[in-house]
PDB file of C-alpha atoms in Angstrom:
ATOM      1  CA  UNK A  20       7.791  19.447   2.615  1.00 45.00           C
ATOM      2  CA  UNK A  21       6.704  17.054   4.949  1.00 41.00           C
ATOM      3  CA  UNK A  22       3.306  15.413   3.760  1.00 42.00           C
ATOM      4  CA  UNK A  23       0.164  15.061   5.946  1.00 44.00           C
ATOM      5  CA  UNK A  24      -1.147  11.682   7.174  1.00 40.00           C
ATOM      6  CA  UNK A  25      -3.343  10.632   4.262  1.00 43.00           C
ATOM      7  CA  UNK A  26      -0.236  10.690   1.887  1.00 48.00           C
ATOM      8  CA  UNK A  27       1.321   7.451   3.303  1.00 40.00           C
ATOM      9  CA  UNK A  28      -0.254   5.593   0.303  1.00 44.00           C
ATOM     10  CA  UNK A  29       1.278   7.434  -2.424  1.00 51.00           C
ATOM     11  CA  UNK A  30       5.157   7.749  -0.456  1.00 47.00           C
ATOM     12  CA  UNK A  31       4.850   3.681  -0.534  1.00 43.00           C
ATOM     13  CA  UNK A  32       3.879   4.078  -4.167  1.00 48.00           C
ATOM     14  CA  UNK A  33       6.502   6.369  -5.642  1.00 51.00           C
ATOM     15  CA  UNK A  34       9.187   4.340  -3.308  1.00 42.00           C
ATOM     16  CA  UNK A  35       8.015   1.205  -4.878  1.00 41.00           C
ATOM     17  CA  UNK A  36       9.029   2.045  -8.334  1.00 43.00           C
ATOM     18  CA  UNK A  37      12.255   2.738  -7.028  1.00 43.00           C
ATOM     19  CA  UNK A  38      13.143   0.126  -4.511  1.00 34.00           C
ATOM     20  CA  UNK A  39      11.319  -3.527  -2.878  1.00 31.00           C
ATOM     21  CA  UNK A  40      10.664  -3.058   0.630  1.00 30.00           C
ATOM     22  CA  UNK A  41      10.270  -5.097   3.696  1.00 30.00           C
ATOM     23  CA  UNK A  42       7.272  -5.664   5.298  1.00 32.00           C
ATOM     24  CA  UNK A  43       6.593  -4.505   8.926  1.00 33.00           C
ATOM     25  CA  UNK A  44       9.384  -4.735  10.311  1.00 31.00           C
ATOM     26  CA  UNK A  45       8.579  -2.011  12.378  1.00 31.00           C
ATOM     27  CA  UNK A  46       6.390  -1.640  15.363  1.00 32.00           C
ATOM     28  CA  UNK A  47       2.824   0.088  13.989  1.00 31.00           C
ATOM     29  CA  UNK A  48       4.486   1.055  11.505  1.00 31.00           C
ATOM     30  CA  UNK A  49       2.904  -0.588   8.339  1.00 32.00           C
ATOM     31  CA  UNK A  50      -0.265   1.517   7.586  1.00 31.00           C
ATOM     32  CA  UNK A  51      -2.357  -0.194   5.517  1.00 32.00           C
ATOM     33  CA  UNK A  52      -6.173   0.098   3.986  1.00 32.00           C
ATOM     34  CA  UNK A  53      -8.194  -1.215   6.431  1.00 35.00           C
ATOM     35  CA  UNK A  54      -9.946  -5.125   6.557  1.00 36.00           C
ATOM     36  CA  UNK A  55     -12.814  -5.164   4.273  1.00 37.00           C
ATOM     37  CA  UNK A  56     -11.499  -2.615   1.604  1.00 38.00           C
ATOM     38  CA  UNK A  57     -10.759  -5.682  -1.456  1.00 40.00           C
ATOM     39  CA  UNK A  58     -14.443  -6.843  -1.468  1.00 41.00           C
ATOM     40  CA  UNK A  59     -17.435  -6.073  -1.382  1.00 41.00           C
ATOM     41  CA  UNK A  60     -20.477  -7.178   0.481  1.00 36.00           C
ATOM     42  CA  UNK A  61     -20.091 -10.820  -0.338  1.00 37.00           C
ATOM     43  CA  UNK A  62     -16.509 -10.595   0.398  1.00 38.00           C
ATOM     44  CA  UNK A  63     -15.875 -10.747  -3.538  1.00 40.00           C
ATOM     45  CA  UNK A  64     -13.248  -9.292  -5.186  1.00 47.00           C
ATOM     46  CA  UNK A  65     -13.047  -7.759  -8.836  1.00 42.00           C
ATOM     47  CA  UNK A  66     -14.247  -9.684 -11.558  1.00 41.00           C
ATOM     48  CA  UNK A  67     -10.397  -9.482 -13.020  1.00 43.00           C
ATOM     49  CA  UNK A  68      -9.344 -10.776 -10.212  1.00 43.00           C
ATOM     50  CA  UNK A  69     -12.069 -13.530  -9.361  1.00 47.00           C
ATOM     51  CA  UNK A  70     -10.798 -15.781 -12.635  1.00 47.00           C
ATOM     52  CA  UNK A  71     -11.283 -19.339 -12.515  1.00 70.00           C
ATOM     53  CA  UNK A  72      -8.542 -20.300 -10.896  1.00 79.00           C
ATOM     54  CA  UNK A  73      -7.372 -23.431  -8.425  1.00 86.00           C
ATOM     55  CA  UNK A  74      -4.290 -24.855  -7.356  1.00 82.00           C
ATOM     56  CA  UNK A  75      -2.064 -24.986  -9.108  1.00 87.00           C
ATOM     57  CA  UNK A  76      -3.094 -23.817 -12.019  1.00 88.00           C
ATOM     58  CA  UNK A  77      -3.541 -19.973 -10.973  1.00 90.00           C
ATOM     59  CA  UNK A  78      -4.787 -17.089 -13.315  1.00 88.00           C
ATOM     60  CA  UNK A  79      -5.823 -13.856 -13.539  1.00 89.00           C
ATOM     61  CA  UNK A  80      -3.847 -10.325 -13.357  1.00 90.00           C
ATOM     62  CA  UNK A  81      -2.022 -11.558  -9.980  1.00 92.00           C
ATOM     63  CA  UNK A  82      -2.090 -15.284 -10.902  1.00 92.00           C
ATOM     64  CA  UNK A  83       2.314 -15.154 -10.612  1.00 93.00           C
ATOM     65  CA  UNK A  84       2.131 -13.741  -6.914  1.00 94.00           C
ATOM     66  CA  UNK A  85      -0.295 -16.166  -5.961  1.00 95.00           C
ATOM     67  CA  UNK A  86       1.688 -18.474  -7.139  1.00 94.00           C
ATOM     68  CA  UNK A  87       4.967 -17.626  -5.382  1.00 95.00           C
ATOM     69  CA  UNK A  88       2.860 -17.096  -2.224  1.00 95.00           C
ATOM     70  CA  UNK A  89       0.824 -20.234  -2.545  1.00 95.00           C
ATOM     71  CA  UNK A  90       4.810 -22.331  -3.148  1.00 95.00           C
ATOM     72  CA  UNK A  91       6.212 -20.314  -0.346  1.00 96.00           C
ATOM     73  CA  UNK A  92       3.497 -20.334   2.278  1.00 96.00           C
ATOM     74  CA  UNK A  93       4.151 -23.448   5.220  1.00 96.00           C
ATOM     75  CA  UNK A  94       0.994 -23.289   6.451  1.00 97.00           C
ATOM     76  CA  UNK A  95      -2.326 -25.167   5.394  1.00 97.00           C
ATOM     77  CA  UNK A  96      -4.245 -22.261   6.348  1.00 97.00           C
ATOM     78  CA  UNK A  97      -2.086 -19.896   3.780  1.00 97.00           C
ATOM     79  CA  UNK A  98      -2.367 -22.729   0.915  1.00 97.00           C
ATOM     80  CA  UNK A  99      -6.248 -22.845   1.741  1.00 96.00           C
ATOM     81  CA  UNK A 100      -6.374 -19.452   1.088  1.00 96.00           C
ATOM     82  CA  UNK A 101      -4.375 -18.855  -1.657  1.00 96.00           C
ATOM     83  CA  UNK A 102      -5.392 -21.794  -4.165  1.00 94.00           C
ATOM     84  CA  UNK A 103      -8.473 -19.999  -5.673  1.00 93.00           C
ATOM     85  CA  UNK A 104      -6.857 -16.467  -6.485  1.00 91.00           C
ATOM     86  CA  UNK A 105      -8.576 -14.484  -3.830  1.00 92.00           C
ATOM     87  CA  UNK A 106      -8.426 -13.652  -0.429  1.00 95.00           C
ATOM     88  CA  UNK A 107     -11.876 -12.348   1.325  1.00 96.00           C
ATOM     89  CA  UNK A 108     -11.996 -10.386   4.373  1.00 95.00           C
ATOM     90  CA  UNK A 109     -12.890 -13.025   6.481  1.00 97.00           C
ATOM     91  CA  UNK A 110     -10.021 -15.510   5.290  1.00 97.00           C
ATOM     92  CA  UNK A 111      -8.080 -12.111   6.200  1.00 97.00           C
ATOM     93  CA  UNK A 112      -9.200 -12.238   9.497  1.00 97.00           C
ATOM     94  CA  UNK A 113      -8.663 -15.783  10.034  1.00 98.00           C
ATOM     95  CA  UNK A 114      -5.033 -15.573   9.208  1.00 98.00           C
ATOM     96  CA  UNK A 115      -4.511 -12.518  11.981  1.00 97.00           C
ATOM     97  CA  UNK A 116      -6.653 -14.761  13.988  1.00 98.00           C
ATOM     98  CA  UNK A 117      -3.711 -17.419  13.931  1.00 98.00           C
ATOM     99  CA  UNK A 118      -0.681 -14.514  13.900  1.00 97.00           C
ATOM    100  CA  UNK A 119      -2.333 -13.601  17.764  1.00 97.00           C
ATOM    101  CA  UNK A 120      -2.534 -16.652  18.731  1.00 98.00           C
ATOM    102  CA  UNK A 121       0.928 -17.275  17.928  1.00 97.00           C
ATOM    103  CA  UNK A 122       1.638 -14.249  19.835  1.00 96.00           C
ATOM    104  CA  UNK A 123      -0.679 -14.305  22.645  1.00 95.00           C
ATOM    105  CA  UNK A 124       1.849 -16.001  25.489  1.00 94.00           C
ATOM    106  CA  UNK A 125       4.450 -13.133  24.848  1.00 94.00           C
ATOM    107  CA  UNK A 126       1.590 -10.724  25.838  1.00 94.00           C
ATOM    108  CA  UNK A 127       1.689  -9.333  22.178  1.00 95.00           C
ATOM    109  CA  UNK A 128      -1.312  -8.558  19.767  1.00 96.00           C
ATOM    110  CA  UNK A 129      -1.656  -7.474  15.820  1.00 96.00           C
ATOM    111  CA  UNK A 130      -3.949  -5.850  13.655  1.00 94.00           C
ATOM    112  CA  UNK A 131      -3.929  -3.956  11.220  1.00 90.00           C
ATOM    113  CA  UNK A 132      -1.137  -1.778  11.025  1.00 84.00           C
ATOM    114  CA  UNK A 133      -0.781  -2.215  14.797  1.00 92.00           C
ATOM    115  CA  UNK A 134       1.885  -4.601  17.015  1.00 93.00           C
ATOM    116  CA  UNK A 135       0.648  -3.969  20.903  1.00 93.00           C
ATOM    117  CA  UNK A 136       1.899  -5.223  23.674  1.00 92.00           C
ATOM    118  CA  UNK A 137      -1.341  -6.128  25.545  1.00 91.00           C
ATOM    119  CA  UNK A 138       0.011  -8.045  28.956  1.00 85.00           C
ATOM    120  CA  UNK A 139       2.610  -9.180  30.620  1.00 74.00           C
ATOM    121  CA  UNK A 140       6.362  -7.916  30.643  1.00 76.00           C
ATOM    122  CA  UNK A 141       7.120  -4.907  28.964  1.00 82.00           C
ATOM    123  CA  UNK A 142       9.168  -5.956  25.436  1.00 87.00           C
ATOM    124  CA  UNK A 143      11.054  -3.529  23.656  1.00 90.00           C
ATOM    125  CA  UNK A 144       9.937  -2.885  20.182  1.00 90.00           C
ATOM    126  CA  UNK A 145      13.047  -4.937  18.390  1.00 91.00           C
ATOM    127  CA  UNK A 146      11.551  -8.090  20.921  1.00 94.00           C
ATOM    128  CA  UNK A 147       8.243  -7.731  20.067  1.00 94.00           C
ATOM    129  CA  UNK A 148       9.392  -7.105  16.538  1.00 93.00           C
ATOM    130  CA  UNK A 149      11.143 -10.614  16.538  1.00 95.00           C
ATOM    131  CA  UNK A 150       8.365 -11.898  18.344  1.00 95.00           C
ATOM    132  CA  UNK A 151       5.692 -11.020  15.070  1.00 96.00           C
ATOM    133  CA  UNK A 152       8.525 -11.796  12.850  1.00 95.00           C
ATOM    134  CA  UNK A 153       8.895 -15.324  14.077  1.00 97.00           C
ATOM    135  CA  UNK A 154       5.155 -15.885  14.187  1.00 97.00           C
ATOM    136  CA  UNK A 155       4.271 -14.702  10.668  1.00 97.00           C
ATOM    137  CA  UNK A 156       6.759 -17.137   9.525  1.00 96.00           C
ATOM    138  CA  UNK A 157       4.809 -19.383  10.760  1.00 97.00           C
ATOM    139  CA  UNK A 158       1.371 -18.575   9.770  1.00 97.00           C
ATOM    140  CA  UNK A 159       2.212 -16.539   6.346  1.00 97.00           C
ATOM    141  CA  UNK A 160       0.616 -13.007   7.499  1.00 97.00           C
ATOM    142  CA  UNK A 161       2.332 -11.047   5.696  1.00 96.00           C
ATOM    143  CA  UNK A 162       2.399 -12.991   2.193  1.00 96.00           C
ATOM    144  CA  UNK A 163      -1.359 -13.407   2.703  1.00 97.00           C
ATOM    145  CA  UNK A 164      -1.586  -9.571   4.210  1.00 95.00           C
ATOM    146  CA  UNK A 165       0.441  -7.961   1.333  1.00 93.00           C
ATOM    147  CA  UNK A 166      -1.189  -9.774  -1.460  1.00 95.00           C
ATOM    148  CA  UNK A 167      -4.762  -8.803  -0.214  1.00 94.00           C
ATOM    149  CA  UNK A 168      -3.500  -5.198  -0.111  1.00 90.00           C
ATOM    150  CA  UNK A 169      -1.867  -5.143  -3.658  1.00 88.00           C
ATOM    151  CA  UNK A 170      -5.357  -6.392  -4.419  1.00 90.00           C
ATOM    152  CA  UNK A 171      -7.195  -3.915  -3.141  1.00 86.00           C
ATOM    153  CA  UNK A 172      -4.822  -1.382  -4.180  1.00 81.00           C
ATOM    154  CA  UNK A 173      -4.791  -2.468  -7.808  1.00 86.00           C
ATOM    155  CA  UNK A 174      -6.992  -5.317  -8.598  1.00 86.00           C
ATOM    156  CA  UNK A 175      -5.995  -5.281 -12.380  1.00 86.00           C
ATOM    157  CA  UNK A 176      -2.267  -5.625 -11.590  1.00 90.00           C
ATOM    158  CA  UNK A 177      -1.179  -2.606 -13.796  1.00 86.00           C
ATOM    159  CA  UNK A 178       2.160  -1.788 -13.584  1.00 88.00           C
ATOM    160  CA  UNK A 179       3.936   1.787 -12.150  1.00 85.00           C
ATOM    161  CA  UNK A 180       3.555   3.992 -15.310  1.00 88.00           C
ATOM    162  CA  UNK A 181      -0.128   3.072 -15.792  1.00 91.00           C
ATOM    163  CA  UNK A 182      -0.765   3.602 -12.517  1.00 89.00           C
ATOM    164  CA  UNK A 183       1.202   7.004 -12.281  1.00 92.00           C
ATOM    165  CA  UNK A 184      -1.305   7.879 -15.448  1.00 94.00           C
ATOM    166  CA  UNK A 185      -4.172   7.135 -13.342  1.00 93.00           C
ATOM    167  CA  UNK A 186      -3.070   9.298 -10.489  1.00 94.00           C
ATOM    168  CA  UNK A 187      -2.637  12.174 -13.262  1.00 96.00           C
ATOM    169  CA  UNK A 188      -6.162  11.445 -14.458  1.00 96.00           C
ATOM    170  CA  UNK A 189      -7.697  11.608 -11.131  1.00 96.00           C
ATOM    171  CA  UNK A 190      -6.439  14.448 -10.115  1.00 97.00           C
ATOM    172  CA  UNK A 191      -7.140  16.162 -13.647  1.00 96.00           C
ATOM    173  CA  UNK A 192     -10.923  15.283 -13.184  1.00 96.00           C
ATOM    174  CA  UNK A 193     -11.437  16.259  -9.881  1.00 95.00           C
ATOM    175  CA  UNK A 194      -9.270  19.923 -10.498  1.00 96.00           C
ATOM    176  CA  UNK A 195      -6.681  19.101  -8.180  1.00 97.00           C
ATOM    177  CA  UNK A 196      -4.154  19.711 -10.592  1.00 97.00           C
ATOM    178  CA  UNK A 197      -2.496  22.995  -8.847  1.00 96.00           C
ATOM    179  CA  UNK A 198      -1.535  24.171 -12.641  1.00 95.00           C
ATOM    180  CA  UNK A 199      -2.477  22.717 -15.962  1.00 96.00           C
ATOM    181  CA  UNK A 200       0.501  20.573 -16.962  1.00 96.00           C
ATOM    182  CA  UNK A 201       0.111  17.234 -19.411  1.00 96.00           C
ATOM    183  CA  UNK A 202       0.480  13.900 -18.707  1.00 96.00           C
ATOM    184  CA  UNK A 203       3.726  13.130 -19.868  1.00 95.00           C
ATOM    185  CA  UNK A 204       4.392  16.579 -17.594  1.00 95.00           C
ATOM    186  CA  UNK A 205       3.570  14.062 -14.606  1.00 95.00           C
ATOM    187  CA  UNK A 206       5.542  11.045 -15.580  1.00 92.00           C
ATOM    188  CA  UNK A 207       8.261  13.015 -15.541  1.00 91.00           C
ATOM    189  CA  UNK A 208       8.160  13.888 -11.599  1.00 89.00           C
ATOM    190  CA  UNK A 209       8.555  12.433  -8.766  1.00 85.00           C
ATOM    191  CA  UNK A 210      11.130   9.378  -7.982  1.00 85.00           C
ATOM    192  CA  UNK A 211      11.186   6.100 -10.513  1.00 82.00           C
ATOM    193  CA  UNK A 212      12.906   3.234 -11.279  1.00 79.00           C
ATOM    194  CA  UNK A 213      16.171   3.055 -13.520  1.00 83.00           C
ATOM    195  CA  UNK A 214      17.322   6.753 -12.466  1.00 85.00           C
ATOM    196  CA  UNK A 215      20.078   7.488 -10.009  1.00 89.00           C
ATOM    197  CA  UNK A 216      19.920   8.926  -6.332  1.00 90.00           C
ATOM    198  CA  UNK A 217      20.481  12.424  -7.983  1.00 92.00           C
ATOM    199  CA  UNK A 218      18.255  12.341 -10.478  1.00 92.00           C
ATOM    200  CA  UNK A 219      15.444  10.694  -8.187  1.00 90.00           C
ATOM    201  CA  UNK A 220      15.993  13.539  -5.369  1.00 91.00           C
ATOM    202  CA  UNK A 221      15.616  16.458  -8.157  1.00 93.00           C
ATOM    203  CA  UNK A 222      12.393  14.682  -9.415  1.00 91.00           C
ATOM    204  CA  UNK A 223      11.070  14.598  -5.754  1.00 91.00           C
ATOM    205  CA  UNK A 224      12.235  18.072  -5.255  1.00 91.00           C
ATOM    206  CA  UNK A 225      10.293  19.495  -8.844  1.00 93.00           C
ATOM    207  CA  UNK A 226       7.324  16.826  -7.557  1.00 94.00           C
ATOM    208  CA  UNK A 227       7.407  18.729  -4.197  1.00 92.00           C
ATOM    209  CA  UNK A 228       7.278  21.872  -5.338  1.00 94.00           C
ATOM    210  CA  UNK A 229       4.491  21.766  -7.741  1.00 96.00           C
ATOM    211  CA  UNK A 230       2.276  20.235  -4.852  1.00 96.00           C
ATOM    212  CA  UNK A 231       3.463  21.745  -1.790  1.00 95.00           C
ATOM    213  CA  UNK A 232       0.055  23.146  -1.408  1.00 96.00           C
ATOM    214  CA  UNK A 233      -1.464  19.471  -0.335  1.00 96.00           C
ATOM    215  CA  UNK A 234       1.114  19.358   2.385  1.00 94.00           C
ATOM    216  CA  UNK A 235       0.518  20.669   5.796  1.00 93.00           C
ATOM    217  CA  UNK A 236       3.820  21.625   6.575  1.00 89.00           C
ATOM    218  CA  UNK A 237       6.873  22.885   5.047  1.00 84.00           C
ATOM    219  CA  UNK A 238      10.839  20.771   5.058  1.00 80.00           C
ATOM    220  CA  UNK A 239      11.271  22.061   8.780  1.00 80.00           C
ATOM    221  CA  UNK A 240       8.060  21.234  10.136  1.00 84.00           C
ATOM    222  CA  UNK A 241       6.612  24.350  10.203  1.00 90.00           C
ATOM    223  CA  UNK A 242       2.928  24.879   9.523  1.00 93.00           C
ATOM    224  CA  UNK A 243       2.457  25.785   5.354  1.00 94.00           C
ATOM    225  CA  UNK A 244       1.052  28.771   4.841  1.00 94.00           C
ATOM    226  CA  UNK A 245       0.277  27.320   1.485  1.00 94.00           C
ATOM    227  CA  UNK A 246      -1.725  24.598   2.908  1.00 96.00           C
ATOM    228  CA  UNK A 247      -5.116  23.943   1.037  1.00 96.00           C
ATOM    229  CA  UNK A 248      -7.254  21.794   3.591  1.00 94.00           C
ATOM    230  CA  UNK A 249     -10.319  21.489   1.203  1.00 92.00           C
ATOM    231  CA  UNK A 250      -8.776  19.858  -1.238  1.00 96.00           C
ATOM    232  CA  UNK A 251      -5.806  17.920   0.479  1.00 96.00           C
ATOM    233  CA  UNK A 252      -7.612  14.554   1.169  1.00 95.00           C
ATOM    234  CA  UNK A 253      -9.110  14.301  -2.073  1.00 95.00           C
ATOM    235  CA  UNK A 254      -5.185  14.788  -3.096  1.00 96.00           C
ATOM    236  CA  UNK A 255      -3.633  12.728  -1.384  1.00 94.00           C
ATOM    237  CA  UNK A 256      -6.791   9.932  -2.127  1.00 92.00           C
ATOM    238  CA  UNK A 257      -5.961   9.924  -5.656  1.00 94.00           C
ATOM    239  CA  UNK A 258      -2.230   9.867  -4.888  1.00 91.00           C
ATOM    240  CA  UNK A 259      -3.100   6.504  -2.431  1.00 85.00           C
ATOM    241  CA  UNK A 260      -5.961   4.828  -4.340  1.00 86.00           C
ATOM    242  CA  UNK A 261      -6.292   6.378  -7.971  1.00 90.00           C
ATOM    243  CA  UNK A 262      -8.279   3.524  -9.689  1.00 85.00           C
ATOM    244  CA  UNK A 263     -11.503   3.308  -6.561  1.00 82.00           C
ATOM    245  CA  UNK A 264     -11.596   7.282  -6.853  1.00 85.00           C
ATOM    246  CA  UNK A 265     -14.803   9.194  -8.213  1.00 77.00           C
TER     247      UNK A 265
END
């Protein structure tokens, strides 16, 4: 089955319990929630998150990552940001503010999710590619970009088999469940850490099966008969986001 759009959350969850991967390397091809999803109005993030924290004694459920990012990051900029343990939408912005200006005299531009060549010659994507590369090493996007995301995400840091509970819980509440099957009944699909290829592909396949009525078309690209519209987004939200789902 080939999943629809809205499901790109929940493929980068179930292939992060099985394997690290690197970030956007590709040209648009890192979807991610949109700027001004981790906070709220006041560009504050959760309570678990907003723990009394400062450089560089960090705490709270991601006070390790900001850590390593804090240590890694080259930039005063990044270190600003990083030293109280949250990132609000605006010090978001002001980091892609420095990535485009690091990328505006090749003619290139980011946001989110997006590389664009904007002016000037045209760059194939492995240039422009190198181009953002080079520049977020420089101004720590992506370790400022991919922390605010986890955060958003999963403010309280839980780790894969909670969250795969609250996926089964979400989609329990809301009926999306396509049969009744338990929780452990759950666990047990789809691809995890410490299995093999085999065993991973025949948990996909079982995980594929049970909900192939949340995806719009079938292995070959055909349209799925199947295919349940109505209740697909709400399926594939609790898949992406399970813990900001009512």
């Amino acid at each position: 089955m080939r999943m629809n759009g809205n499901a790109y959350g929940a493929i980068r969850r179930m292939l992060a319990a099985v394997v690290s991967l690197p970030l956007c390397l590709t040209v648009a091809a890192c979807s991610v929630p949109g700027a001004g999803d981790a906070a709220d109005g006041d560009g504050r993030q959760a309570s678990s998150v907003a723990a009394v924290c400062k450089a560089p004694d960090f705490q709270g459920p991601y006070a390790d990552a900001f850590r390593r990012g804090w240590e890694q990051a080259g930039s005063e900029l990044a270190k600003r940001i990083l030293e109280d343990c949250r990132i609000t939408d605006a010090e978001l912005t002001e980091v892609f503010d420095a990535q485009n200006t690091c990328l505006a005299p090749y003619g290139l531009a980011v946001s989110k999710g997006q590389l664009s060549q904007v002016r000037g010659d045209v760059l194939g994507a492995d240039e422009m590619n190198d181009r953002n590369t080079e520049c977020a090493g420089k101004t720590d996007l992506w370790i400022v970009e991919s922390l605010y995301d986890d955060i958003h995400d999963n403010p309280d840091n839980l780790d894969a088999d909670a969250l795969k509970r609250a996926e089964y819980e979400c989609l329990r509440r809301q009926d999306l469940l396509p049969e009744p099957i338990t929780e452990q009944e759950y666990l047990d699909m789809g691809p995890a850490g410490g299995l093999n290829e085999e065993e991973n592909v025949e948990r996909t396949r079982v995980w594929n099966d049970f909900f192939r009525i949340y995806m719009e078309r079938d292995e070959n690209g055909a349209p799925n008969p199947d295919y349940d519209a109505a209740k697909a987004e709400r399926f594939w939200q609790c898949q992406a986001d399970p813990l900001n789902q009512r």
